[in-house]
Amino acid sequence: QVQLVQSGAEVKKPGASVKVSCKASGYTFTGYYMHWVRQAPGQGLEWMGRINPNSGGTNYAQKFQGRVTMTRDTSISTAYMELSRLRSDDTAVYYCARDQTGTTDYYYYYYMDVWGKGTTVTVSS
Amino acid sequence: AIQLTQSPSSLSASVGDRVTITCRASQGISSALAWYQQKPGKAPKLLIYDASSLESGVPSRFSGSGSGTDFTLTISSLQPEDFATYYCQQFNSYPLQLTFGGGTKVEIK
């Protein structure tokens, strides 16, 4: 079955970096983009960016440009999201999610069909 | 940048009720909209994609409609397991941006 397994919870100090992993199984890892989405406590969902596991190409949300790095290791079907210069407002649950893209005659549509369970990152001094 | 505005932000309903949630886009997005359900402490779950296509395994009481700027998610007969928060989502290629609505929390009346 298709599955995304994320790494465990992290506690970091302000100014540090965190690297979260997302191991894919049950499908061809390089065939689907991977998104990263975060959710602060009691808040909504926020898109951080995506990676093309085949090429390694990335697209980041403007808010995170310069602070986020998404990478992958195709040999172990794992995607990574590293966030640097952590602040207290980076405390959140971080999710990876597999992209699905569809097309009609007139437009493309994109959605996320499989999600990891989330990784809690706490930033506290 | 395209914004998605959901309404209401919360609602109270009873089991068996028909529930409708609205998502409005700040500019036309064809039918390129998805809906997710999220329960406390859990990851979001895909319900609907391409505005009205039901994801495999999702109960048929869920339906989506709309195109352009106005979209709705309808639950035809609310069940106990449907109490959750619902989000709409769009992805724009130019400029590249993925956006979620602010969420609608469906609570028990």
Short mmCIF file of C-alpha atoms in Angstrom, two decimals:
data_model
loop_
_atom_site.label_atom_id
_atom_site.label_comp_id
_atom_site.label_asym_id
_atom_site.label_seq_id
_atom_site.Cartn_x
_atom_site.Cartn_y
_atom_site.Cartn_z
CA GLN A 1 0.00 0.00 0.00
CA VAL A 2 1.10 3.54 -0.68
CA GLN A 3 2.61 5.03 2.44
CA LEU A 4 4.65 8.01 3.59
CA VAL A 5 6.51 7.52 6.86
CA GLN A 6 7.92 10.62 8.51
CA SER A 7 10.68 11.00 11.05
CA GLY A 8 10.02 11.59 14.72
CA ALA A 9 9.34 14.70 16.73
CA GLU A 10 12.06 17.30 17.15
CA VAL A 11 12.79 19.97 19.74
CA LYS A 12 15.08 22.75 18.61
CA LYS A 13 16.38 26.03 19.95
CA PRO A 14 15.78 29.32 18.14
CA GLY A 15 18.34 29.85 15.40
CA ALA A 16 18.95 26.14 14.85
CA SER A 17 17.96 24.03 11.84
CA VAL A 18 15.72 20.99 11.57
CA LYS A 19 15.64 18.29 8.90
CA VAL A 20 12.52 16.16 8.53
CA SER A 21 12.44 13.01 6.44
CA CYS A 22 9.61 11.35 4.53
CA LYS A 23 10.11 7.76 3.31
CA ALA A 24 7.84 6.66 0.50
CA SER A 25 6.77 3.10 -0.21
CA GLY A 26 4.26 1.29 -2.37
CA TYR A 27 4.77 3.40 -5.49
CA THR A 28 7.48 4.74 -7.79
CA PHE A 29 9.05 7.51 -5.75
CA THR A 30 10.42 9.38 -8.75
CA GLY A 31 7.08 9.46 -10.50
CA TYR A 32 5.34 12.01 -8.28
CA TYR A 33 6.19 15.41 -6.88
CA MET A 34 6.29 15.65 -3.09
CA HIS A 35 4.81 18.61 -1.22
CA TRP A 36 5.58 19.87 2.26
CA VAL A 37 2.79 21.48 4.29
CA ARG A 38 2.87 22.73 7.84
CA GLN A 39 0.26 23.48 10.49
CA ALA A 40 0.92 25.64 13.52
CA PRO A 41 -1.01 24.81 16.70
CA GLY A 42 -4.69 25.64 16.25
CA GLN A 43 -4.07 27.10 12.80
CA GLY A 44 -4.75 26.14 9.19
CA LEU A 45 -2.63 24.45 6.56
CA GLU A 46 0.31 26.29 4.99
CA TRP A 47 2.15 25.14 1.86
CA MET A 48 5.92 25.32 2.03
CA GLY A 49 6.96 23.98 -1.34
CA ARG A 50 7.46 20.88 -3.46
CA ILE A 51 10.23 18.76 -4.90
CA ASN A 52 10.42 16.73 -8.07
CA PRO A 53 12.08 13.53 -6.83
CA ASN A 54 13.11 12.62 -10.37
CA SER A 55 15.11 15.75 -11.15
CA GLY A 56 15.57 17.22 -7.69
CA GLY A 57 14.01 20.45 -8.89
CA THR A 58 12.23 22.48 -6.24
CA ASN A 59 9.61 25.21 -5.91
CA TYR A 60 9.36 27.05 -2.62
CA ALA A 61 6.65 29.32 -1.26
CA GLN A 62 7.88 32.87 -1.22
CA LYS A 63 7.52 33.04 2.56
CA PHE A 64 10.16 30.32 3.02
CA GLN A 65 12.59 31.26 0.26
CA GLY A 66 16.12 31.34 1.67
CA ARG A 67 15.22 29.32 4.76
CA VAL A 68 13.92 26.04 3.39
CA THR A 69 15.76 23.37 1.43
CA MET A 70 14.04 20.31 -0.01
CA THR A 71 16.13 17.38 -1.16
CA ARG A 72 15.70 13.71 -1.89
CA ASP A 73 17.61 10.43 -1.93
CA THR A 74 16.18 8.26 -4.65
CA SER A 75 18.19 5.22 -3.51
CA ILE A 76 16.05 5.02 -0.37
CA SER A 77 12.88 6.72 -1.70
CA THR A 78 13.10 9.48 0.86
CA ALA A 79 12.38 13.18 0.68
CA TYR A 80 13.77 15.72 3.12
CA MET A 81 12.75 19.18 4.25
CA GLU A 82 15.28 21.31 6.10
CA LEU A 83 14.25 24.59 7.71
CA SER A 84 16.96 26.88 9.03
CA ARG A 85 17.12 29.87 11.37
CA LEU A 86 14.22 28.51 13.35
CA ARG A 87 11.94 30.85 15.30
CA SER A 88 9.28 30.13 17.87
CA ASP A 89 6.57 30.62 15.25
CA ASP A 90 8.01 27.70 13.27
CA THR A 91 6.57 25.43 15.96
CA ALA A 92 4.19 23.28 13.95
CA VAL A 93 3.36 19.87 12.58
CA TYR A 94 5.13 19.33 9.27
CA TYR A 95 3.55 17.03 6.70
CA CYS A 96 4.79 15.54 3.46
CA ALA A 97 2.16 14.74 0.84
CA ARG A 98 2.26 13.11 -2.58
CA ASP A 99 1.21 15.22 -5.52
CA GLN A 100 -1.33 14.16 -8.10
CA THR A 101 -1.74 16.13 -11.29
CA GLY A 102 -4.62 15.79 -13.68
CA THR A 103 -5.42 17.49 -16.92
CA THR A 104 -8.43 18.37 -19.00
CA ASP A 105 -8.53 19.99 -22.43
CA TYR A 106 -8.35 23.39 -20.79
CA TYR A 107 -6.47 23.28 -17.53
CA TYR A 108 -4.34 21.29 -15.09
CA TYR A 109 -5.44 20.48 -11.57
CA TYR A 110 -3.27 19.48 -8.65
CA TYR A 111 -4.03 17.86 -5.33
CA MET A 112 -2.43 15.73 -2.62
CA ASP A 113 -3.71 12.19 -2.33
CA VAL A 114 -1.43 10.57 0.26
CA TRP A 115 -0.13 12.27 3.39
CA GLY A 116 2.40 11.37 6.03
CA LYS A 117 1.27 11.34 9.65
CA GLY A 118 3.20 14.51 10.39
CA THR A 119 6.30 15.47 12.35
CA THR A 120 5.99 17.81 15.30
CA VAL A 121 8.72 20.41 15.47
CA THR A 122 8.90 22.48 18.63
CA VAL A 123 11.12 25.56 18.74
CA SER A 124 11.80 26.71 22.26
CA SER A 125 14.65 28.16 24.24
CA ALA B 1 -1.67 35.70 -5.60
CA ILE B 2 -4.93 33.77 -5.51
CA GLN B 3 -6.71 33.77 -2.17
CA LEU B 4 -9.30 31.20 -1.06
CA THR B 5 -11.99 32.33 1.38
CA GLN B 6 -14.07 29.68 3.11
CA SER B 7 -17.40 30.29 4.79
CA PRO B 8 -18.54 29.80 7.37
CA SER B 9 -15.43 29.42 9.51
CA SER B 10 -17.42 27.15 11.80
CA LEU B 11 -20.87 25.66 11.99
CA SER B 12 -22.93 23.52 14.33
CA ALA B 13 -25.06 20.78 12.89
CA SER B 14 -26.87 17.62 13.92
CA VAL B 15 -26.46 14.09 12.68
CA GLY B 16 -28.56 13.71 9.53
CA ASP B 17 -28.34 17.38 8.55
CA ARG B 18 -27.37 18.56 5.09
CA VAL B 19 -24.25 20.71 5.36
CA THR B 20 -22.82 23.07 2.74
CA ILE B 21 -19.43 24.74 2.92
CA THR B 22 -18.39 27.46 0.47
CA CYS B 23 -14.96 28.31 -0.93
CA ARG B 24 -14.49 31.47 -2.98
CA ALA B 25 -11.37 32.14 -5.08
CA SER B 26 -10.10 35.68 -5.60
CA GLN B 27 -9.85 34.97 -9.33
CA GLY B 28 -11.07 32.25 -11.66
CA ILE B 29 -9.41 28.86 -11.26
CA SER B 30 -11.52 26.78 -13.67
CA SER B 31 -12.45 23.66 -11.67
CA ALA B 32 -8.98 23.09 -10.23
CA LEU B 33 -10.05 22.84 -6.58
CA ALA B 34 -9.68 20.09 -3.99
CA TRP B 35 -11.32 19.50 -0.62
CA TYR B 36 -9.79 17.83 2.44
CA GLN B 37 -11.12 16.65 5.79
CA GLN B 38 -8.94 16.86 8.89
CA LYS B 39 -9.68 15.39 12.30
CA PRO B 40 -7.83 16.50 15.43
CA GLY B 41 -4.30 15.12 15.61
CA LYS B 42 -4.54 13.56 12.16
CA ALA B 43 -3.25 14.39 8.71
CA PRO B 44 -5.66 15.84 6.15
CA LYS B 45 -7.57 13.36 4.01
CA LEU B 46 -8.45 14.00 0.39
CA LEU B 47 -12.21 14.03 -0.31
CA ILE B 48 -12.74 15.76 -3.65
CA TYR B 49 -10.48 16.82 -6.53
CA ASP B 50 -11.11 18.75 -9.74
CA ALA B 51 -14.01 20.41 -7.90
CA SER B 52 -16.41 17.47 -8.17
CA SER B 53 -14.51 14.19 -8.51
CA LEU B 54 -14.92 11.94 -5.50
CA GLU B 55 -11.71 10.31 -4.27
CA SER B 56 -11.83 6.54 -4.19
CA GLY B 57 -13.17 5.21 -0.89
CA VAL B 58 -14.84 8.45 0.16
CA PRO B 59 -18.54 8.03 1.01
CA SER B 60 -20.99 9.25 -1.61
CA ARG B 61 -22.66 11.61 0.88
CA PHE B 62 -19.77 13.96 0.10
CA SER B 63 -20.04 15.95 -3.11
CA GLY B 64 -18.39 19.00 -4.61
CA SER B 65 -19.51 21.50 -7.19
CA GLY B 66 -18.57 24.81 -8.74
CA SER B 67 -16.20 26.38 -11.21
CA GLY B 68 -14.53 29.72 -11.77
CA THR B 69 -14.56 31.44 -8.40
CA ASP B 70 -17.34 29.79 -6.38
CA PHE B 71 -17.23 26.25 -5.04
CA THR B 72 -19.20 24.19 -2.54
CA LEU B 73 -18.65 21.03 -0.54
CA THR B 74 -21.89 19.33 0.49
CA ILE B 75 -22.43 16.56 3.01
CA SER B 76 -25.88 15.23 2.24
CA SER B 77 -26.54 13.58 5.60
CA LEU B 78 -24.03 14.37 8.32
CA GLN B 79 -22.66 11.35 10.15
CA PRO B 80 -20.90 11.27 13.56
CA GLU B 81 -17.55 10.61 11.89
CA ASP B 82 -17.90 13.74 9.73
CA PHE B 83 -17.32 16.17 12.58
CA ALA B 84 -13.99 17.64 11.53
CA THR B 85 -12.37 20.64 9.84
CA TYR B 86 -12.63 20.97 6.08
CA TYR B 87 -10.18 22.81 3.79
CA CYS B 88 -10.29 23.78 0.14
CA GLN B 89 -7.06 23.98 -1.90
CA GLN B 90 -5.91 25.30 -5.26
CA PHE B 91 -2.59 25.27 -7.09
CA ASN B 92 -1.68 28.00 -9.52
CA SER B 93 1.09 27.47 -12.05
CA TYR B 94 1.84 31.10 -12.90
CA PRO B 95 2.99 32.34 -10.46
CA LEU B 96 3.58 28.97 -8.82
CA GLN B 97 1.58 28.95 -5.62
CA LEU B 98 -0.48 26.46 -3.66
CA THR B 99 -3.13 27.88 -1.35
CA PHE B 100 -5.49 26.49 1.25
CA GLY B 101 -8.66 28.09 2.47
CA GLY B 102 -8.83 29.04 6.12
CA GLY B 103 -10.88 25.99 7.07
CA THR B 104 -14.42 25.27 8.23
CA LYS B 105 -14.91 23.47 11.52
CA VAL B 106 -18.04 21.34 11.65
CA GLU B 107 -19.16 20.78 15.23
CA ILE B 108 -21.93 18.84 16.89
CA LYS B 109 -25.06 20.82 17.75
#
